XYZ file of C-alpha atoms in Angstrom:
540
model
C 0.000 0.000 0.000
C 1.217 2.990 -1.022
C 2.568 6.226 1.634
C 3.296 8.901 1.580
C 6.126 9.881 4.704
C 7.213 12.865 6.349
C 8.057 12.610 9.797
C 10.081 14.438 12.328
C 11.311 11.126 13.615
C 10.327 9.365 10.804
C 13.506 7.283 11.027
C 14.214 6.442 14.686
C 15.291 3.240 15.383
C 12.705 2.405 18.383
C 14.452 -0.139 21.271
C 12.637 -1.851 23.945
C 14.636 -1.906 27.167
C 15.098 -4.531 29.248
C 12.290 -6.344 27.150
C 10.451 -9.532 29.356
C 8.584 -12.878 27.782
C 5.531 -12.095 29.930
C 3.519 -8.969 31.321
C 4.216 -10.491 35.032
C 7.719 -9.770 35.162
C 9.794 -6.687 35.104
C 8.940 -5.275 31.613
C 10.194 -2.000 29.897
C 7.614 -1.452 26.915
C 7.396 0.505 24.297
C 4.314 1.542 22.099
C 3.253 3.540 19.496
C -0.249 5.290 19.542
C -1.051 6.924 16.416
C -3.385 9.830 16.256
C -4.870 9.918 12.811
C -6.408 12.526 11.228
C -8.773 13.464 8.313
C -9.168 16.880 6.286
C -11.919 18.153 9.142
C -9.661 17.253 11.839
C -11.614 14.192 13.220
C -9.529 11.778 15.074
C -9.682 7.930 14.265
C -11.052 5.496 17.159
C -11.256 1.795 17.446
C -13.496 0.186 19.571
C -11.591 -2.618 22.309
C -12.684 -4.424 24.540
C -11.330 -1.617 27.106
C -13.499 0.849 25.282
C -12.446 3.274 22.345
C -8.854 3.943 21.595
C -6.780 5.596 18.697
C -4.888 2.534 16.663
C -1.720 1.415 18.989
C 0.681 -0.971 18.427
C 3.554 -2.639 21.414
C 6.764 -4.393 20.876
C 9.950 -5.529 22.420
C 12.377 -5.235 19.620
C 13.792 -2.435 17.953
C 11.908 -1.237 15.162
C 11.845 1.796 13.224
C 8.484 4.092 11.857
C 8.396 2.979 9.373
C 8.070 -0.711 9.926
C 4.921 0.099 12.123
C 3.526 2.045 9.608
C 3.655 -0.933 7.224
C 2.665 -3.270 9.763
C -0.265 -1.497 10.973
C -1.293 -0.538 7.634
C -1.083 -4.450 6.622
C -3.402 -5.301 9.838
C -5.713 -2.817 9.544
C -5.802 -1.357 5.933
C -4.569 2.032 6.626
C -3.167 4.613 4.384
C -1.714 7.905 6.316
C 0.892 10.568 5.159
C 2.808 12.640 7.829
C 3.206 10.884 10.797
C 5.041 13.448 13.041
C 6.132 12.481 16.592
C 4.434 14.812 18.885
C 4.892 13.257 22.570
C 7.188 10.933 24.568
C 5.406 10.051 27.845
C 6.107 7.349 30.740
C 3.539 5.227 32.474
C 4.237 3.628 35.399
C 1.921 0.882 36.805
C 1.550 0.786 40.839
C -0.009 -2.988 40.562
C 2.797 -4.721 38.216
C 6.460 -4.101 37.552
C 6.106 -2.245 34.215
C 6.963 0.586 32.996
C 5.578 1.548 29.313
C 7.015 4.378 27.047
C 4.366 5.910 24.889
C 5.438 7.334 21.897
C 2.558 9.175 19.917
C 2.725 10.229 16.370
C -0.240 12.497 14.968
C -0.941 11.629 10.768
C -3.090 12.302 8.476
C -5.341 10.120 6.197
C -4.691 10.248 2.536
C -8.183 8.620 1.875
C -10.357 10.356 4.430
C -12.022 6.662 4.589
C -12.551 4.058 7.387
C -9.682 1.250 7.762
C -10.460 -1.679 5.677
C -10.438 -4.338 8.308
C -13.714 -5.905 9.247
C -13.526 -7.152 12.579
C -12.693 -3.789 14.113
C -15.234 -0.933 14.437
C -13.695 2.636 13.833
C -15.526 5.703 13.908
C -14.067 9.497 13.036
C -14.618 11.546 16.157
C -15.020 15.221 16.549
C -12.125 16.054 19.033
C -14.132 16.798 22.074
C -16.183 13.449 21.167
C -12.746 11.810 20.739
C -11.242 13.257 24.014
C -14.357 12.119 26.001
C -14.315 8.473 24.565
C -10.658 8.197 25.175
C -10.873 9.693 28.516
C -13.432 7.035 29.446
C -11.161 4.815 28.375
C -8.020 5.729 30.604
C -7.751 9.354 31.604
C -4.302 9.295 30.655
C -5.232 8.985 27.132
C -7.174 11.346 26.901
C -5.016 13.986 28.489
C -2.415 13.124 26.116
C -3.877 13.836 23.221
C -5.898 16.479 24.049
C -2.532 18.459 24.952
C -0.905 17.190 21.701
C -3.824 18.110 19.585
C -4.272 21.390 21.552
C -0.297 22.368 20.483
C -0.337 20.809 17.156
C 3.759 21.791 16.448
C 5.036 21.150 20.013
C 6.381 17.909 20.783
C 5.257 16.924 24.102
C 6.929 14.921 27.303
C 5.311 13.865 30.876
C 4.944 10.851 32.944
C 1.712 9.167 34.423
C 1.183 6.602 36.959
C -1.622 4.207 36.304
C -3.232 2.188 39.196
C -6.184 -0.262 39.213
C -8.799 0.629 42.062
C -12.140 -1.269 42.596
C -11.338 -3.312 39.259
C -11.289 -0.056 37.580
C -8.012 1.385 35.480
C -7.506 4.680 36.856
C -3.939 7.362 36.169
C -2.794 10.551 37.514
C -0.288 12.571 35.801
C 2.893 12.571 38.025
C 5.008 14.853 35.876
C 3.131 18.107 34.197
C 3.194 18.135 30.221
C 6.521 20.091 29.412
C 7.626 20.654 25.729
C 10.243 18.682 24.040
C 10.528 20.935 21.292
C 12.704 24.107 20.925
C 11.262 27.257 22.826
C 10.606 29.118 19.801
C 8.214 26.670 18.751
C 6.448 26.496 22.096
C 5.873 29.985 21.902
C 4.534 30.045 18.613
C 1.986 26.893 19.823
C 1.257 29.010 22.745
C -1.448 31.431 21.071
C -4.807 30.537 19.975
C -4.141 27.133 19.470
C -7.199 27.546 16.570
C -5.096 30.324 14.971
C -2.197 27.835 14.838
C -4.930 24.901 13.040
C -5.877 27.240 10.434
C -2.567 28.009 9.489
C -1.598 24.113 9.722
C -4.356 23.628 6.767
C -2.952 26.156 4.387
C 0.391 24.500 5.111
C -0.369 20.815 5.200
C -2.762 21.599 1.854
C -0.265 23.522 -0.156
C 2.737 21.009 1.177
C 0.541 17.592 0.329
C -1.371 19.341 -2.817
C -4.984 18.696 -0.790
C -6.612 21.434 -2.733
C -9.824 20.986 -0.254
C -8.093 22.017 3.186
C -5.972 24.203 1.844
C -9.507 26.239 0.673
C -10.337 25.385 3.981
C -7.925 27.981 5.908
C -9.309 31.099 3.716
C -12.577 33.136 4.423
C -14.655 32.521 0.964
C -14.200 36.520 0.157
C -10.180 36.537 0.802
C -7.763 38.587 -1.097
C -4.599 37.191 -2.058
C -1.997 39.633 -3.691
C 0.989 38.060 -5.132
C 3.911 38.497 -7.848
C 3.675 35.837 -10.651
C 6.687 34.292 -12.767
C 6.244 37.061 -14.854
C 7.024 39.384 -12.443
C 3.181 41.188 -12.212
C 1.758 41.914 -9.601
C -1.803 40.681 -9.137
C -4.589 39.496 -7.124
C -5.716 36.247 -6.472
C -9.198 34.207 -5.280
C -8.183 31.192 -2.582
C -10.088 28.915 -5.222
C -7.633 30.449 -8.078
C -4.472 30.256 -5.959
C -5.534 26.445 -5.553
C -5.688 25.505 -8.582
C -1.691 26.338 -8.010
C -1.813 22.392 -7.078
C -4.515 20.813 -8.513
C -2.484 18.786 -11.043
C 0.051 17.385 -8.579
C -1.110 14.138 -6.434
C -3.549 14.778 -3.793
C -1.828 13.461 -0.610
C 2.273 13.430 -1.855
C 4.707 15.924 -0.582
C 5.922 18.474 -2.832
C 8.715 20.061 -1.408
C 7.607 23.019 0.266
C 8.888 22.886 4.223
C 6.876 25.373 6.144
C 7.310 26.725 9.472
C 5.480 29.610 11.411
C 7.777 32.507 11.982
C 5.521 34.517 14.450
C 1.860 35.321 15.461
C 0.254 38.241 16.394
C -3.251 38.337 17.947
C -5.572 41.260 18.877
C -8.818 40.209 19.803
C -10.661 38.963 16.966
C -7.552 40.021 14.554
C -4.492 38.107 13.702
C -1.305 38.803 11.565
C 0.919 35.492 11.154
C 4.034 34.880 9.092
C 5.020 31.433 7.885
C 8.609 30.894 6.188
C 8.072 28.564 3.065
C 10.879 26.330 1.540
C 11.494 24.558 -1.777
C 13.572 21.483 -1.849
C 17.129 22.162 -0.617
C 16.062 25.831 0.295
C 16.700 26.554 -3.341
C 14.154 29.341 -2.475
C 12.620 30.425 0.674
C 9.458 33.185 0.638
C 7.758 34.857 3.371
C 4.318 34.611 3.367
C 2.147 36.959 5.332
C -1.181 36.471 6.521
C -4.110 38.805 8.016
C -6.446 36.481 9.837
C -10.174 37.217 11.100
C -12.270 35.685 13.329
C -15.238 34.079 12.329
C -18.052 32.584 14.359
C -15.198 31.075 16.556
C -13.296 30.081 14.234
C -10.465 31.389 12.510
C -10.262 32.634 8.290
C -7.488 33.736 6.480
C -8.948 37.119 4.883
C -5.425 38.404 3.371
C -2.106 37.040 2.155
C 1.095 38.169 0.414
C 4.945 36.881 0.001
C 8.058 38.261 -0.817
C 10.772 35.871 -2.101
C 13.949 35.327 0.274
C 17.431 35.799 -1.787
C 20.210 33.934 0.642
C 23.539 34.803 -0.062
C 25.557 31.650 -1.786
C 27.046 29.483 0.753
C 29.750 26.549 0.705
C 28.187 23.115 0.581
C 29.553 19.979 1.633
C 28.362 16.547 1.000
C 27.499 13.808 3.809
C 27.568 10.048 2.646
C 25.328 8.205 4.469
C 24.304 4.291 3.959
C 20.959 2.827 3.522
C 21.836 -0.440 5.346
C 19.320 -1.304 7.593
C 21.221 -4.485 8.902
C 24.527 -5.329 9.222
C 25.030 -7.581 5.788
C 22.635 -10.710 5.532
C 21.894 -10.601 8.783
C 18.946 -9.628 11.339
C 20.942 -7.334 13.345
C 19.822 -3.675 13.084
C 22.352 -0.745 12.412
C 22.192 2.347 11.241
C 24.063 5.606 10.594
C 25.409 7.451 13.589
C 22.774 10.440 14.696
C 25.489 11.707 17.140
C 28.606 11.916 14.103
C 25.505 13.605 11.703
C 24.120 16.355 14.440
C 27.661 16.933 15.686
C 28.933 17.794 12.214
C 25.564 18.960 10.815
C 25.573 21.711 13.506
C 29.578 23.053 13.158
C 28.968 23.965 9.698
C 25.775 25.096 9.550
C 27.188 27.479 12.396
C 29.614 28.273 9.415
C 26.628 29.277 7.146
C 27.479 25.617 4.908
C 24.672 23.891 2.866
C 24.745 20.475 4.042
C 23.286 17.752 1.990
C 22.679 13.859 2.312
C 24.192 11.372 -0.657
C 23.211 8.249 0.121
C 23.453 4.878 -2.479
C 20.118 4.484 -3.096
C 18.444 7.650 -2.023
C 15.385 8.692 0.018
C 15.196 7.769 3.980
C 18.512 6.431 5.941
C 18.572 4.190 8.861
C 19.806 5.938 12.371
C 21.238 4.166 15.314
C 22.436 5.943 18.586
C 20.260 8.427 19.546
C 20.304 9.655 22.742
C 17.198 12.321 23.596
C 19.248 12.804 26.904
C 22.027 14.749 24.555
C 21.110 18.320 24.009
C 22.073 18.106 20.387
C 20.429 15.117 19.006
C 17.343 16.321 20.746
C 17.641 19.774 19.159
C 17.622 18.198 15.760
C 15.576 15.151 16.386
C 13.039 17.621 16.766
C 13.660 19.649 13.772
C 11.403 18.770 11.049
C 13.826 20.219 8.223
C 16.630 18.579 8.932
C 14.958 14.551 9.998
C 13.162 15.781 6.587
C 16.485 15.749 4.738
C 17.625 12.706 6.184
C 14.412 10.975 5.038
C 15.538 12.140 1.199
C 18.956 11.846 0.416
C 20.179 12.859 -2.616
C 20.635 9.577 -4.952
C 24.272 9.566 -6.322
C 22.387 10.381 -10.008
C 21.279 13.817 -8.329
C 24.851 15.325 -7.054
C 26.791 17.338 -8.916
C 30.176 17.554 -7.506
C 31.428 21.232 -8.831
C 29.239 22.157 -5.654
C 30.646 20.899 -2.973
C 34.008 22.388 -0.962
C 34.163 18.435 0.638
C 32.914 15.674 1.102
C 32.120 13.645 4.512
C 31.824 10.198 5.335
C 29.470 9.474 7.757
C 30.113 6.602 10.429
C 27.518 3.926 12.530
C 27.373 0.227 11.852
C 25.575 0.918 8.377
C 28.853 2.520 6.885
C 30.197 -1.081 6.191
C 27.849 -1.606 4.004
C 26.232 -0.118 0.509
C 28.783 2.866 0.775
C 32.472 1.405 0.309
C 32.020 -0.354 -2.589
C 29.777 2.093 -4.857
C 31.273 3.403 -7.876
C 29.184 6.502 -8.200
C 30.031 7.853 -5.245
C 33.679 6.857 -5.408
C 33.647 9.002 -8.587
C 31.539 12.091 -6.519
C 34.228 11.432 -3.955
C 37.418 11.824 -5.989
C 35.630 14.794 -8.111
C 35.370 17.324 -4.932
C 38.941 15.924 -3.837
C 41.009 15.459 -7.089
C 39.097 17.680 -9.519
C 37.712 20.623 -7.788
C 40.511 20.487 -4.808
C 38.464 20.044 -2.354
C 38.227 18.057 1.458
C 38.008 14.114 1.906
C 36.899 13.886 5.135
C 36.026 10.914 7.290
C 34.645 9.879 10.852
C 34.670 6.558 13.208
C 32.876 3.662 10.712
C 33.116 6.318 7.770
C 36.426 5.903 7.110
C 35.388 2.288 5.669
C 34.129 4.538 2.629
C 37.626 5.678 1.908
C 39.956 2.965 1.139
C 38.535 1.958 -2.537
C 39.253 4.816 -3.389
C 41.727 5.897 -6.124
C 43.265 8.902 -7.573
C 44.051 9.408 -11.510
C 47.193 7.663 -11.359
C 45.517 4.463 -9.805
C 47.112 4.716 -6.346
C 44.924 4.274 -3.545
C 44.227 7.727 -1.968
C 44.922 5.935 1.773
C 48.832 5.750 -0.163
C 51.365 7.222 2.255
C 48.718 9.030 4.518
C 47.819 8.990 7.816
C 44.727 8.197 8.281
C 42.251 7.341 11.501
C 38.972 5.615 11.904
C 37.322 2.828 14.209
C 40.422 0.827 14.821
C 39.828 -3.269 14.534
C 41.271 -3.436 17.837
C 38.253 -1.918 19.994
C 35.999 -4.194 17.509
C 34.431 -7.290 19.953
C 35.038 -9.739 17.297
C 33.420 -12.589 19.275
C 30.343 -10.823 18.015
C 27.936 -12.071 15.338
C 27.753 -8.327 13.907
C 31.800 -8.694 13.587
C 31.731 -11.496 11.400
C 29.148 -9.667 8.996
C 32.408 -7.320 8.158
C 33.440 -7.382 4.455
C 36.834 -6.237 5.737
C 38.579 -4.504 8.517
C 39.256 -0.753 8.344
C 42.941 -0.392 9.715
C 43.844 -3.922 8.403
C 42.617 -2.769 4.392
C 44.221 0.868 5.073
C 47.735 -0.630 6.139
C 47.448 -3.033 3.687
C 47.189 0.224 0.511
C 49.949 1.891 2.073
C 48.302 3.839 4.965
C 49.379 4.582 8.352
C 46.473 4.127 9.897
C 46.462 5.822 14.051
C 44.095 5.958 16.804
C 44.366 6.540 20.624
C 42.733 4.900 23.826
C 39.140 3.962 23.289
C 36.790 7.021 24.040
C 39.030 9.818 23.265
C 39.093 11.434 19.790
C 41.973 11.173 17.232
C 42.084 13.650 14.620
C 45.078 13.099 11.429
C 45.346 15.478 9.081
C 47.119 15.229 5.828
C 47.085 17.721 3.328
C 43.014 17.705 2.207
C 42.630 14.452 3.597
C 41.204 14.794 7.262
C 39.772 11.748 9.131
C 38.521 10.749 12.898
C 38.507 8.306 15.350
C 35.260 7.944 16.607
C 31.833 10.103 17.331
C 34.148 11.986 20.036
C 35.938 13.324 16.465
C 32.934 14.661 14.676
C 33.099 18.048 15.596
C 36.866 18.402 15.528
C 36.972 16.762 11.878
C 34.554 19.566 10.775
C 35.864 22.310 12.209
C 39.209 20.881 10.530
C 37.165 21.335 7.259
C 35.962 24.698 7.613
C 39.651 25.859 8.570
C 41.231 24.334 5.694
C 38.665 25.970 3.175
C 38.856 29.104 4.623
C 42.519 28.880 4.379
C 42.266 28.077 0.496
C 40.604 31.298 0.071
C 43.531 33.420 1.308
């Protein structure tokens, strides 16, 4: 079945803890709860034998998003675009040793339509009707996503004990609600929350080309004035500026990334601006908006935009892999999220476009994530960037004249996919050889250096020094080990390379002329600082 995916965590690798054969014992959970939506904001219920939930789904092995999408759309017949994490909440049980993490996603239906599976009864709920059933349910429920759907583009946390009294499930929130998400985006959520919904339809309409929502956010009589491609300026009907996206697919995602900027309220008046992206930022407009209010409910009765010109920035290129296991085998890996925020943020401090090359495009596989880090949680969060990891650039799409250098990401998936393809071999040696640029290289990354050549057929590795995850710290006792297609510092010695590294946790960075490469995830942000200083110093 096809879907349609956008997701702000749309590729985290979910583990159970600690994970138990039976509910009795001392069990670390986690589940999924999806809150599904159609194009008048209903939210999809199920009826159990409990009473009426939103669709769920519990495991005990790491999985990511995606496979519970799939799995829950094979089960039930489901077909949803967007599904966004918006909360991350702990329930503890007083009469059993279990602790459940909740993780709840809100999507949208790309049909509008009831699930296809018989032998469950699902309604669409008004929210207040949905709140109420799920309340009945287990107050906890409820709560949650009456917050989440309250603050549609905060991502919330909290914890909840849930007890059993008289034979009755009962919970009590033991942690307020407090937002995951940056600040800025709290603040924005913390208006009208209905001013906020109205602007989430013209943006979810003109983003997924659903012509009927995004008519949906505009009083019938609004007034848009606009510059065409022609330059002229003119004015615009919401039904005329809709038929902007009446020929793409109703339900895929074109491109445009939008954000709210700011919100302004006055009693029943509202100004709001909304930054909107194209692919790669290759152009940004500002789009404001004069909003009225209507019978309780909020119109937008004006719009304009003014086009964004951003100054021309260096780019480098990120390799990624899209191994999901290590070889043949059933053990997950991914790319390291700590190596990609670590870098990610040092040059886009440096005002760098950053883009994704992966071997086969679209989404990438993550592995260590730690929402205890400051900096994975700042870009966990941030739909832009998990965006970009969720559509790398196939090698087909890069043009290598771009790009000032080139990294290799690390993580278990590096092994694999990324070593041995030509294509990117070729971007690779393009950026370093052709365009003198930076090969650059952390932990598991460096595996994606040592086929490669220069002009004259030596082996670039020839007569460096070069670091990356040494074989030594590898436990090769382990089944992952023996999924290796070769050893890092064994191959790199072996084509001439003096390959260093220093005592397990601490970070080893070698430089050699425009070849710079690290140890470990310790390295990431020295190697790219590295980068930055050697391009500036090029300039001089």
């Amino acid at each position: 079945m096809k879907k349609y995916i956008q997701v702000v965590a749309m590729l985290l690798t979910i583990q159970c803890i600690n994970a138990q054969s039976t509910i009795d014992e001392d069990v670390n959970t986690t589940i999924i709860r999806l809150i599904i939506l159609n194009d008048n904001g209903d939210i999809l219920l199920k009826k159990a034998t409990v009473g009426w939930l939103t669709i769920d789904t519990a495991f005990k092995k790491r999985q990511t998003i995606n496979e519970v999408i799939d799995s829950l759309s094979i089960k039930y017949g489901i077909s949803i675009s967007q599904p966004n994490l918006k909360g991350v909440f702990t329930h503890k049980y007083a009469f059993k040793n279990t602790t459940y993490i909740r993780q709840l996603y809100v999507a949208r239906s790309t049909t509008n339509e009831l699930p296809t599976n018989k032998n469950v009864e699902f309604i669409w709920a008004p929210k207040e009707e949905a709140i109420e059933k799920l309340s009945g349910t287990l107050p906890a429920i409820g709560e949650m996503v009456n917050q989440i759907i309250a603050y549609p583009d905060v991502v919330w946390g909290g914890s909840f004990l849930v007890d059993r009294k008289n034979g009755k499930i009962t919970s009590k929130m033991t942690e307020d609600f407090y937002p995951i998400s940056a600040p800025s985006t709290y603040r924005e959520a913390s208006y009208d929350p209905a001013v906020v919904q109205t602007l989430q339809k013209y943006m979810d309409g003109s983003s997924y080309n659903k012509r009927e929502m995004l008519l949906s956010a505009f009083a019938d009589n609004a007034t848009l004035y606009l510059t065409n491609r022609d330059g002229d300026f003119k004015r615009y009907s919401p039904s005329a500026y809709a038929d902007f996206f009446k020929n793409d697919e109703k339900g895929t995602f074109n491109g445009r990334v939008a954000k709210i900027l700011d919100i302004t309220i006055t009693k029943d008046i509202a100004t709001a601006k909304v930054e909107i992206a194209g692919p790669n930022r290759a152009w940004v407009y500002i789009d404001l908006f004069l909003l009225k209010k209507f019978k309780n409910e909020w119109k937008i009765s004006s719009k304009t935009a003014t086009r964004v010109d951003e100054t021309p920035k260096n780019a480098v290129l990120f390799v990624v892999s899209n191994a999901h296991y290590y070889a043949n085998s059933d053990i997950p890996t991914g790319n390291s999220f700590s190596e990609i925020v670590n870098a990610y943020d040092v040059f886009k401090k440096a005002n760098y476009t950053i883009d994704f090359v992966s071997p086969k495009g679209g989404a990438v596989p993550l592995a260590y994530i730690n929402t205890s880090d400051e900096m994975s949680k700042k870009y966990l969060y941030d739909p832009q960037f998990m965006n970009a990891l969720k559509n790398t650039k196939s090698p087909s799409e890069i043009d290598a004249s771009k790009y000032k250098a080139i990294q290799y990401i690390g993580g278990g998936a590096a092994m694999f996919g990324v070593p041995d393809n030509k294509e990117i071999q070729t971007i690779a040696m393009d950026i370093y050889e052709k365009y003198n640029g930076i090969l650059s290289s952390v932990c598991h990354g460096t595996a994606g250096i040592v086929n490669l050549k220069t002009k004259d057929g030596k082996y670039v590795v020839d007569g460096k020094s070069v670091s990356g995850y040494p074989d030594d710290y590898e436990n090769k006792d382990a089944p992952y080990f023996k999924t290796f297609p070769f050893l890092i510092k064994k191959t790199i010695e072996e084509r001439g390379g003096d390959f260093k590294f220093s005592e397990r946790g601490k970070f080893t960075l070698e430089v050699d002329g425009r070849l710079v490469t690290g140890q470990n995830f310790q390295s990431s942000k020295p190697v790219s600082l590295k980068v930055i200083e050697l391009i500036a110093a090029m300039k001089k």
